[in-house]
CSV table of N, CA, C and O in Angstrom, one decimal:
chain,number,residue,atom,x,y,z
A,13,MET,N,5.1,18.4,-6.2
A,13,MET,CA,4.3,18.6,-5.0
A,13,MET,C,3.0,17.6,-5.0
A,13,MET,O,2.7,17.1,-4.1
A,14,TYR,N,2.6,17.4,-6.4
A,14,TYR,CA,1.4,16.6,-6.4
A,14,TYR,C,1.8,15.1,-6.1
A,14,TYR,O,1.1,14.4,-5.7
A,15,ALA,N,3.0,14.6,-6.6
A,15,ALA,CA,3.6,13.4,-6.2
A,15,ALA,C,3.5,13.2,-4.6
A,15,ALA,O,3.1,12.1,-4.2
A,16,LEU,N,3.9,14.2,-3.9
A,16,LEU,CA,3.9,14.1,-2.5
A,16,LEU,C,2.6,14.0,-1.8
A,16,LEU,O,2.2,13.2,-1.1
A,17,ILE,N,1.6,14.8,-2.3
A,17,ILE,CA,0.3,14.6,-1.8
A,17,ILE,C,-0.4,13.2,-2.2
A,17,ILE,O,-1.0,12.6,-1.5
A,18,GLU,N,0.0,12.7,-3.4
A,18,GLU,CA,-0.4,11.4,-3.8
A,18,GLU,C,0.1,10.2,-2.9
A,18,GLU,O,-0.6,9.4,-2.5
A,19,ALA,N,1.4,10.7,-2.6
A,19,ALA,CA,1.9,9.5,-1.7
A,19,ALA,C,1.4,9.6,-0.3
A,19,ALA,O,1.4,8.4,0.4
A,20,ILE,N,0.9,10.5,0.2
A,20,ILE,CA,0.3,10.6,1.5
A,20,ILE,C,-1.4,10.4,1.5
A,20,ILE,O,-1.8,10.4,2.6
A,21,ASP,N,-1.9,10.0,0.4
A,21,ASP,CA,-3.3,10.0,0.1
A,21,ASP,C,-3.8,9.0,1.3
A,21,ASP,O,-5.0,9.2,1.6
A,22,THR,N,-3.2,7.8,1.5
A,22,THR,CA,-3.9,7.0,2.2
A,22,THR,C,-3.2,6.7,3.7
A,22,THR,O,-3.5,5.7,4.4
A,23,HIS,N,-2.3,7.6,3.8
A,23,HIS,CA,-1.6,7.6,5.2
A,23,HIS,C,-2.5,8.1,6.3
A,23,HIS,O,-3.4,9.0,6.1
A,24,ARG,N,-2.3,7.4,7.5
A,24,ARG,CA,-3.2,7.7,8.5
A,24,ARG,C,-3.2,9.1,9.1
A,24,ARG,O,-4.1,9.9,9.8
A,25,LEU,N,-2.1,9.7,8.9
A,25,LEU,CA,-1.7,11.1,9.4
A,25,LEU,C,-1.7,12.3,8.2
A,25,LEU,O,-1.2,13.3,8.3
A,26,LYS,N,-2.5,11.8,7.1
A,26,LYS,CA,-2.7,12.6,6.0
A,26,LYS,C,-3.0,14.2,6.3
A,26,LYS,O,-2.5,15.1,6.0
A,27,LEU,N,-4.0,14.2,7.2
A,27,LEU,CA,-4.4,15.7,7.7
A,27,LEU,C,-3.3,16.4,8.3
A,27,LEU,O,-3.0,17.6,8.0
A,28,LEU,N,-2.5,15.7,9.2
A,28,LEU,CA,-1.4,16.4,9.7
A,28,LEU,C,-0.2,16.9,8.6
A,28,LEU,O,0.2,18.1,8.7
A,29,TYR,N,0.1,16.0,7.6
A,29,TYR,CA,0.9,16.4,6.7
A,29,TYR,C,0.1,17.8,5.7
A,29,TYR,O,1.0,18.5,5.5
A,30,LEU,N,-1.1,17.5,5.6
A,30,LEU,CA,-1.6,18.7,4.9
A,30,LEU,C,-1.7,19.9,5.6
A,30,LEU,O,-1.4,21.1,5.0
A,31,PHE,N,-1.9,19.8,7.1
A,31,PHE,CA,-1.6,21.2,7.7
A,31,PHE,C,-0.4,21.7,7.7
A,31,PHE,O,0.0,22.8,7.5
A,32,ALA,N,0.7,20.9,7.7
A,32,ALA,CA,2.0,21.2,7.4
A,32,ALA,C,2.3,21.9,6.1
A,32,ALA,O,2.8,23.1,6.1
A,33,PHE,N,1.9,21.3,5.1
A,33,PHE,CA,2.2,21.8,3.7
A,33,PHE,C,1.3,23.2,3.6
A,33,PHE,O,1.8,24.1,2.9
A,34,THR,N,0.1,23.2,3.9
A,34,THR,CA,-0.8,24.3,3.8
A,34,THR,C,-0.4,25.5,4.5
A,34,THR,O,-0.3,26.7,4.2
A,35,PHE,N,-0.1,25.3,5.9
A,35,PHE,CA,0.1,26.4,6.8
A,35,PHE,C,1.6,26.6,7.2
A,35,PHE,O,1.9,27.8,7.9
A,36,GLY,N,2.3,25.7,6.9
A,36,GLY,CA,3.8,25.8,7.2
A,36,GLY,C,4.2,25.7,8.8
A,36,GLY,O,5.0,26.3,9.2
A,37,CYS,N,3.3,24.8,9.5
A,37,CYS,CA,3.4,24.6,10.8
A,37,CYS,C,4.7,23.9,11.2
A,37,CYS,O,4.9,22.9,10.4
A,38,ARG,N,5.1,24.3,12.3
A,38,ARG,CA,6.4,23.4,12.8
A,38,ARG,C,5.8,22.1,13.5
A,38,ARG,O,4.7,22.0,13.6
A,39,VAL,N,6.8,21.1,13.5
A,39,VAL,CA,6.5,19.7,14.0
A,39,VAL,C,5.9,19.9,15.4
A,39,VAL,O,4.8,19.3,15.7
A,40,GLY,N,6.3,20.8,16.2
A,40,GLY,CA,5.8,20.8,17.6
A,40,GLY,C,4.5,21.5,17.6
A,40,GLY,O,3.6,21.0,18.5
A,41,GLU,N,4.2,22.3,16.7
A,41,GLU,CA,2.8,23.0,16.7
A,41,GLU,C,1.9,21.8,16.2
A,41,GLU,O,0.6,21.8,16.6
A,42,LEU,N,2.2,21.1,15.0
A,42,LEU,CA,1.3,20.1,14.7
A,42,LEU,C,1.1,19.2,15.8
A,42,LEU,O,-0.2,18.8,15.9
A,43,LEU,N,2.0,18.7,16.6
A,43,LEU,CA,1.8,17.7,17.5
A,43,LEU,C,1.1,18.2,18.7
A,43,LEU,O,0.5,17.5,19.6
A,44,GLY,N,1.1,19.7,18.9
A,44,GLY,CA,0.3,20.3,19.9
A,44,GLY,C,-1.1,20.6,19.7
A,44,GLY,O,-1.8,21.0,20.4
A,45,LEU,N,-1.5,20.2,18.3
A,45,LEU,CA,-2.9,20.5,18.1
A,45,LEU,C,-3.8,19.6,18.8
A,45,LEU,O,-3.7,18.4,18.9
A,46,ARG,N,-5.0,20.0,19.3
A,46,ARG,CA,-6.1,19.4,20.0
A,46,ARG,C,-7.3,19.5,19.4
A,46,ARG,O,-7.5,20.6,18.6
A,47,PRO,N,-8.3,18.7,19.6
A,47,PRO,CA,-9.5,18.8,18.8
A,47,PRO,C,-10.2,20.2,19.2
A,47,PRO,O,-10.9,20.8,18.2
A,48,CYS,N,-10.0,20.8,20.3
A,48,CYS,CA,-10.7,22.0,20.7
A,48,CYS,C,-10.0,23.2,19.9
A,48,CYS,O,-10.6,24.2,19.9
A,49,ASP,N,-8.8,22.9,19.2
A,49,ASP,CA,-8.1,24.0,18.3
A,49,ASP,C,-8.8,24.1,17.1
A,49,ASP,O,-8.4,25.1,16.4
A,50,VAL,N,-9.6,23.1,16.7
A,50,VAL,CA,-10.3,23.2,15.3
A,50,VAL,C,-11.7,23.5,15.5
A,50,VAL,O,-12.5,22.9,16.3
A,51,ASN,N,-12.3,24.6,14.9
A,51,ASN,CA,-13.5,25.1,14.7
A,51,ASN,C,-14.0,24.8,13.4
A,51,ASN,O,-13.7,25.4,12.3
A,52,THR,N,-15.0,23.8,13.3
A,52,THR,CA,-15.6,23.4,11.8
A,52,THR,C,-16.6,24.2,11.5
A,52,THR,O,-17.1,24.3,10.3
A,53,GLU,N,-17.3,25.0,12.4
A,53,GLU,CA,-18.4,25.9,12.0
A,53,GLU,C,-17.8,27.2,11.5
A,53,GLU,O,-18.6,27.8,10.6
A,54,GLU,N,-16.7,27.7,11.8
A,54,GLU,CA,-16.1,29.0,11.3
A,54,GLU,C,-15.7,28.9,9.9
A,54,GLU,O,-16.0,29.9,9.3
A,55,PRO,N,-15.1,28.2,9.5
A,55,PRO,CA,-13.9,27.1,9.9
A,55,PRO,C,-12.7,27.5,10.0
A,55,PRO,O,-12.2,28.3,8.9
A,56,CYS,N,-11.9,27.3,11.0
A,56,CYS,CA,-10.6,27.9,11.3
A,56,CYS,C,-10.0,26.8,12.2
A,56,CYS,O,-10.6,25.9,12.9
A,57,ILE,N,-8.6,27.0,12.4
A,57,ILE,CA,-7.7,26.1,13.3
A,57,ILE,C,-6.9,27.2,14.0
A,57,ILE,O,-6.4,28.1,13.3
A,58,THR,N,-6.7,27.1,15.5
A,58,THR,CA,-6.0,27.8,16.2
A,58,THR,C,-4.6,27.1,16.6
A,58,THR,O,-4.7,26.2,17.2
A,59,VAL,N,-3.5,27.7,16.4
A,59,VAL,CA,-2.2,27.2,16.7
A,59,VAL,C,-1.9,27.8,17.9
A,59,VAL,O,-1.7,29.2,17.9
A,60,SER,N,-2.0,27.2,19.0
A,60,SER,CA,-1.7,28.0,20.3
A,60,SER,C,-0.8,27.3,21.3
A,60,SER,O,-0.7,27.7,22.5
A,61,GLY,N,-0.4,26.1,20.8
A,61,GLY,CA,0.7,25.4,21.8
A,61,GLY,C,1.5,24.6,21.0
A,61,GLY,O,1.4,24.2,19.9
A,62,THR,N,2.5,24.0,21.7
A,62,THR,CA,3.4,23.0,21.0
A,62,THR,C,3.8,21.8,21.9
A,62,THR,O,3.5,21.9,23.2
A,63,LEU,N,4.2,20.8,21.5
A,63,LEU,CA,4.6,19.6,22.2
A,63,LEU,C,6.1,19.5,21.8
A,63,LEU,O,6.7,19.6,20.7
A,64,GLN,N,6.9,19.3,22.9
A,64,GLN,CA,8.4,19.2,22.7
A,64,GLN,C,9.0,18.1,23.5
A,64,GLN,O,8.4,17.9,24.6
A,65,TYR,N,9.9,17.3,22.8
A,65,TYR,CA,10.5,16.2,23.6
A,65,TYR,C,11.6,16.5,24.3
A,65,TYR,O,12.6,17.5,23.9
A,66,ILE,N,11.6,16.2,25.7
A,66,ILE,CA,12.6,16.7,26.6
A,66,ILE,C,13.4,15.2,27.1
A,66,ILE,O,12.6,14.6,27.7
A,67,PRO,N,14.6,15.1,26.6
A,67,PRO,CA,15.2,13.9,27.0
A,67,PRO,C,15.2,13.6,28.4
A,67,PRO,O,15.4,14.5,29.3
A,68,GLY,N,14.9,12.3,28.8
A,68,GLY,CA,14.8,12.1,30.1
A,68,GLY,C,13.5,12.3,30.8
A,68,GLY,O,13.0,11.8,31.9
A,69,GLU,N,12.7,13.1,30.3
A,69,GLU,CA,11.4,13.6,30.7
A,69,GLU,C,10.3,13.2,30.0
A,69,GLU,O,9.0,13.3,30.4
A,70,GLY,N,10.3,12.9,28.8
A,70,GLY,CA,9.4,12.5,27.9
A,70,GLY,C,8.8,13.6,27.1
A,70,GLY,O,9.5,14.7,26.9
A,71,VAL,N,7.5,13.7,26.7
A,71,VAL,CA,6.9,14.8,26.1
A,71,VAL,C,6.1,15.7,27.0
A,71,VAL,O,5.4,15.3,27.9
A,72,THR,N,6.5,17.0,26.8
A,72,THR,CA,5.8,18.0,27.7
A,72,THR,C,4.9,19.1,26.8
A,72,THR,O,5.4,19.4,25.8
A,73,ARG,N,3.8,19.4,27.1
A,73,ARG,CA,3.2,20.5,26.4
A,73,ARG,C,3.5,21.7,27.0
A,73,ARG,O,3.6,22.0,28.1
A,74,LYS,N,4.0,22.5,26.2
A,74,LYS,CA,4.3,23.9,26.4
A,74,LYS,C,3.0,24.9,26.2
A,74,LYS,O,2.3,24.6,25.3
A,75,ASP,N,3.0,26.0,26.7
A,75,ASP,CA,1.9,26.8,26.7
A,75,ASP,C,1.8,27.6,25.4
A,75,ASP,O,0.8,27.8,24.8
A,76,ARG,N,2.8,27.9,24.8
A,76,ARG,CA,3.0,28.8,23.8
A,76,ARG,C,3.9,28.3,22.6
A,76,ARG,O,5.0,27.7,22.9
A,77,PRO,N,3.6,28.7,21.4
A,77,PRO,CA,4.8,28.2,20.3
A,77,PRO,C,5.9,29.0,20.3
A,77,PRO,O,6.2,29.9,21.4
A,78,LYS,N,6.9,28.8,19.6
A,78,LYS,CA,8.2,29.4,19.6
A,78,LYS,C,8.2,31.0,19.8
A,78,LYS,O,9.0,31.6,20.5
A,79,THR,N,7.4,31.6,19.0
A,79,THR,CA,7.3,33.1,19.2
A,79,THR,C,5.8,33.6,19.4
A,79,THR,O,4.9,32.8,19.0
A,80,ALA,N,5.8,34.8,19.9
A,80,ALA,CA,4.3,35.2,20.2
A,80,ALA,C,3.4,35.3,18.8
A,80,ALA,O,2.3,35.2,18.9
A,81,SER,N,4.2,35.6,17.7
A,81,SER,CA,3.6,35.9,16.4
A,81,SER,C,3.1,34.5,16.0
A,81,SER,O,2.4,34.3,15.0
A,82,SER,N,3.6,33.4,16.5
A,82,SER,CA,3.3,32.1,15.9
A,82,SER,C,2.0,31.6,16.6
A,82,SER,O,1.4,30.6,16.0
A,83,VAL,N,1.4,32.2,17.5
A,83,VAL,CA,0.0,31.8,17.9
A,83,VAL,C,-0.9,32.7,17.0
A,83,VAL,O,-0.9,33.8,16.8
A,84,ARG,N,-1.7,31.9,16.2
A,84,ARG,CA,-2.4,32.3,15.0
A,84,ARG,C,-3.7,31.5,14.9
A,84,ARG,O,-3.7,30.4,15.1
A,85,THR,N,-4.7,32.2,14.2
A,85,THR,CA,-5.8,31.4,13.8
A,85,THR,C,-5.7,31.4,12.3
A,85,THR,O,-5.7,32.4,11.6
A,86,LEU,N,-6.0,30.3,11.6
A,86,LEU,CA,-5.8,30.1,10.1
A,86,LEU,C,-7.1,29.5,9.5
A,86,LEU,O,-7.9,28.7,10.2
A,87,PRO,N,-7.4,30.0,8.4
A,87,PRO,CA,-8.8,29.5,7.7
A,87,PRO,C,-8.7,28.0,7.3
A,87,PRO,O,-7.7,27.5,6.7
A,88,LEU,N,-9.6,27.2,7.3
A,88,LEU,CA,-9.8,25.9,7.0
A,88,LEU,C,-10.6,26.1,5.5
A,88,LEU,O,-11.6,26.4,5.7
A,89,SER,N,-10.2,25.3,4.6
A,89,SER,CA,-11.0,25.0,3.5
A,89,SER,C,-12.0,23.9,3.6
A,89,SER,O,-11.9,23.2,4.6
A,90,GLU,N,-13.1,23.9,2.8
A,90,GLU,CA,-14.2,22.8,3.1
A,90,GLU,C,-13.3,21.4,2.9
A,90,GLU,O,-13.8,20.5,3.7
A,91,ASP,N,-12.4,21.2,2.1
A,91,ASP,CA,-11.7,20.0,1.9
A,91,ASP,C,-11.0,19.6,3.2
A,91,ASP,O,-11.2,18.4,3.7
A,92,LEU,N,-10.3,20.5,3.8
A,92,LEU,CA,-9.7,20.2,5.1
A,92,LEU,C,-10.6,19.8,6.2
A,92,LEU,O,-10.4,19.1,7.0
A,93,VAL,N,-11.9,20.6,6.3
A,93,VAL,CA,-12.9,20.4,7.3
A,93,VAL,C,-13.4,18.9,7.1
A,93,VAL,O,-13.7,18.2,8.0
A,94,SER,N,-13.5,18.4,5.9
A,94,SER,CA,-14.0,17.1,5.6
A,94,SER,C,-13.0,16.1,6.0
A,94,SER,O,-13.3,15.1,6.6
A,95,LEU,N,-11.7,16.4,5.7
A,95,LEU,CA,-10.5,15.5,6.1
A,95,LEU,C,-10.6,15.5,7.6
A,95,LEU,O,-10.3,14.5,8.3
A,96,TYR,N,-10.7,16.7,8.2
A,96,TYR,CA,-10.6,16.6,9.8
A,96,TYR,C,-11.8,15.6,10.4
A,96,TYR,O,-11.5,15.0,11.3
A,97,ASP,N,-13.1,15.8,9.8
A,97,ASP,CA,-14.2,14.8,10.2
A,97,ASP,C,-13.7,13.5,10.2
A,97,ASP,O,-14.0,12.6,11.1
A,98,VAL,N,-13.2,13.1,9.0
A,98,VAL,CA,-12.8,11.7,8.8
A,98,VAL,C,-11.8,11.3,9.6
A,98,VAL,O,-11.8,10.2,10.3
A,99,HIS,N,-10.7,12.1,10.0
A,99,HIS,CA,-9.6,12.0,10.8
A,99,HIS,C,-10.1,11.7,12.4
A,99,HIS,O,-9.7,10.7,12.9
A,100,ILE,N,-11.0,12.3,12.7
A,100,ILE,CA,-11.5,12.4,14.0
A,100,ILE,C,-12.3,11.0,14.1
A,100,ILE,O,-12.1,10.2,15.2
A,101,GLN,N,-13.0,10.5,13.3
A,101,GLN,CA,-13.7,9.3,13.3
A,101,GLN,C,-12.7,8.2,13.2
A,101,GLN,O,-13.0,7.2,14.0
A,102,ASN,N,-11.7,8.2,12.4
A,102,ASN,CA,-10.6,7.3,12.5
A,102,ASN,C,-9.8,7.2,13.9
A,102,ASN,O,-9.6,6.1,14.3
A,103,MET,N,-9.7,8.2,14.5
A,103,MET,CA,-8.9,8.3,15.7
A,103,MET,C,-9.9,7.6,16.8
A,103,MET,O,-9.4,6.9,17.6
A,104,ARG,N,-11.2,7.9,16.7
A,104,ARG,CA,-12.0,7.2,17.7
A,104,ARG,C,-12.1,5.6,17.5
A,104,ARG,O,-12.1,4.9,18.5
A,105,ALA,N,-12.0,5.3,16.3
A,105,ALA,CA,-12.0,3.8,15.8
A,105,ALA,C,-10.7,3.3,16.4
A,105,ALA,O,-10.8,2.1,16.8
A,106,GLU,N,-9.6,3.9,16.3
A,106,GLU,CA,-8.3,3.2,16.8
A,106,GLU,C,-8.3,3.1,18.3
A,106,GLU,O,-7.8,2.5,19.1
């Protein structure tokens, strides 16, 4: 596991990978995350939607994840909050 974390250390989507490892989020849930889903004051992240590729139509936002129990709010560590802040700055710069 440490080798995997070390391998993503400089990747631009490091935060996405860490959310996947930490919370077990599905790919569609990760891609459906929006800045408004992250609360750095509480700190927590709310998984409330997904993105799904539909051949011939492109990418469409769905209202809910796969199951009703998949809608959840998860606590963020201080490290993840710090990485989120850096990620947002990098996104704005891109």
